[in-house]
GROMACS .gro file of C-alpha atoms in nm:
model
   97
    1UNK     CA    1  10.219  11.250   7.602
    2UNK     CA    2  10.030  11.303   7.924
    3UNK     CA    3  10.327  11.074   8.131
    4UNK     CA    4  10.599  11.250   7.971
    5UNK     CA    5  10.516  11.589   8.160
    6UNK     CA    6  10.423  11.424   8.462
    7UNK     CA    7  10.771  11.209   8.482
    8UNK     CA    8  10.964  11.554   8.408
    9UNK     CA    9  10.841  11.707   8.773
   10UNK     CA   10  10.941  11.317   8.898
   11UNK     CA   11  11.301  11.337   8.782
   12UNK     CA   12  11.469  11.333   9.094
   13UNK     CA   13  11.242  11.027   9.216
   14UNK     CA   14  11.303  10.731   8.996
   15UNK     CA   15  11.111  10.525   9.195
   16UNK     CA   16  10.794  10.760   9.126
   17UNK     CA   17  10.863  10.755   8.703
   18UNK     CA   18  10.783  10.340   8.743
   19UNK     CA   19  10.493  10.432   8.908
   20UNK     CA   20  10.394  10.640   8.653
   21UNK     CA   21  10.484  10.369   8.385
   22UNK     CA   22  10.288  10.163   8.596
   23UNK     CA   23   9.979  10.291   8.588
   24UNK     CA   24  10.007  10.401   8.265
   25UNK     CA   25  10.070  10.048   8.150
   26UNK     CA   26   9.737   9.951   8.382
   27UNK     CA   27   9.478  10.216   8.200
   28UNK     CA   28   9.589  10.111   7.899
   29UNK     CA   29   9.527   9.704   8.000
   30UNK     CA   30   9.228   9.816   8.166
   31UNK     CA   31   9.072  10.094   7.929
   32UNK     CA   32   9.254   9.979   7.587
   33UNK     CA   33   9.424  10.294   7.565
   34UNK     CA   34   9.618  10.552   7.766
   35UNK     CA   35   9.445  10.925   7.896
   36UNK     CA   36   9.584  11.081   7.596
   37UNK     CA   37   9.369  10.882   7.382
   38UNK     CA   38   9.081  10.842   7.596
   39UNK     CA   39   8.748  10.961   7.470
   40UNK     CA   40   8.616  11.044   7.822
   41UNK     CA   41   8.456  11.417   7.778
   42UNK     CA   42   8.613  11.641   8.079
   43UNK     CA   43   8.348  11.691   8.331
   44UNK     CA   44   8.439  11.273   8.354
   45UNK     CA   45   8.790  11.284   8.368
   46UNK     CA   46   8.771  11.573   8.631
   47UNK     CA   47   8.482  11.346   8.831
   48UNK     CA   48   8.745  11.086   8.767
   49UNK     CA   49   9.017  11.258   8.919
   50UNK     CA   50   8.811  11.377   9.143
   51UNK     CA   51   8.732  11.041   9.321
   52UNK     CA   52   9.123  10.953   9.277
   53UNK     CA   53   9.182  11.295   9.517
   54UNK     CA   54   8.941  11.104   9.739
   55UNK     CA   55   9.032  10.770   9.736
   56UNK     CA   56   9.445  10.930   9.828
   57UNK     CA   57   9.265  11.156  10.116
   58UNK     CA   58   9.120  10.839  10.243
   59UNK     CA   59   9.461  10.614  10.257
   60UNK     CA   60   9.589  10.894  10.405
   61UNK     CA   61   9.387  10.934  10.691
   62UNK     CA   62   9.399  10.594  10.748
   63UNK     CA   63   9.783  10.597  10.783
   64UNK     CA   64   9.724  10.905  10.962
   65UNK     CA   65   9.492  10.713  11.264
   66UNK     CA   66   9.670  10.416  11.245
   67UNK     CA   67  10.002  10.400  11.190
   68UNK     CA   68  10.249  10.481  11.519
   69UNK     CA   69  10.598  10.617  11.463
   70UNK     CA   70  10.532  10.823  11.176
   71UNK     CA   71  10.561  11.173  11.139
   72UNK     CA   72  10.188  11.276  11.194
   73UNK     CA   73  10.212  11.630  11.109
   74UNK     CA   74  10.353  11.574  10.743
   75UNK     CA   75  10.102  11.340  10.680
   76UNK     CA   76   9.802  11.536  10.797
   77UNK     CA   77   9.982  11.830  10.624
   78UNK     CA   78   9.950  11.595  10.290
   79UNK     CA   79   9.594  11.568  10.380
   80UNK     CA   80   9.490  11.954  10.409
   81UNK     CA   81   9.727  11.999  10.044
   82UNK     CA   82   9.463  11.678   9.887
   83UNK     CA   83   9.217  11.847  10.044
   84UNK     CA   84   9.266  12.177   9.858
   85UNK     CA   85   9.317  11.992   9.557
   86UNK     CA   86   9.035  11.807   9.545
   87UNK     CA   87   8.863  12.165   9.600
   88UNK     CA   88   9.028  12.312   9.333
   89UNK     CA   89   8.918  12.010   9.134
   90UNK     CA   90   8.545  11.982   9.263
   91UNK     CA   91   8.539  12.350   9.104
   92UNK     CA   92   8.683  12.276   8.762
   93UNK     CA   93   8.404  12.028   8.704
   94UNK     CA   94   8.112  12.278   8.839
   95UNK     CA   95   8.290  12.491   8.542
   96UNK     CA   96   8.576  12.657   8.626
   97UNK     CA   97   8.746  12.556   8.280
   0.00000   0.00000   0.00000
């Protein structure tokens, strides 16, 4: 199971495993099933994902702008590392698999 592995690299961060539950529990309201038993070919989950990267890189640079007291340079650090993955991803779906 796709959540399984993910809430392993979670396990000191409880509050991160229900958000993984979470969503999990959402797809599967949403889509009728969970990703493991999606029939989405890859090129759409990785567009999916893809936009996901995106949509993250976009809250963040929002918090980034507008949000005082924060520590600005870890979140525009999380920025440049979304950024990079969303490369990495972009790449995977112009056939890097």
């Amino acid at each position: 199971m796709i959540s399984k592995q993910i809430k392993k690299q979670f396990k000191n961060f409880p509050e991160l495993i229900q958000i993984v539950d979470r969503q999990e529990a959402k797809g599967k309201a949403t889509y009728g099933s969970t990703l493991d038993h999606n029939n989405a070919d890859v090129k759409e989950r990785v567009n999916h994902a893809l936009e996901e990267i995106i949509d993250a890189m976009m809250y963040m640079q929002w918090i980034s702008e507008t949000q005082q007291g924060l520590n600005k340079q870890l979140v525009d650090t999380d920025i440049k590392i979304l950024s990079s993955i969303a490369v990495g991803v972009y790449r995977i779906g112009k056939g890097g698999f």
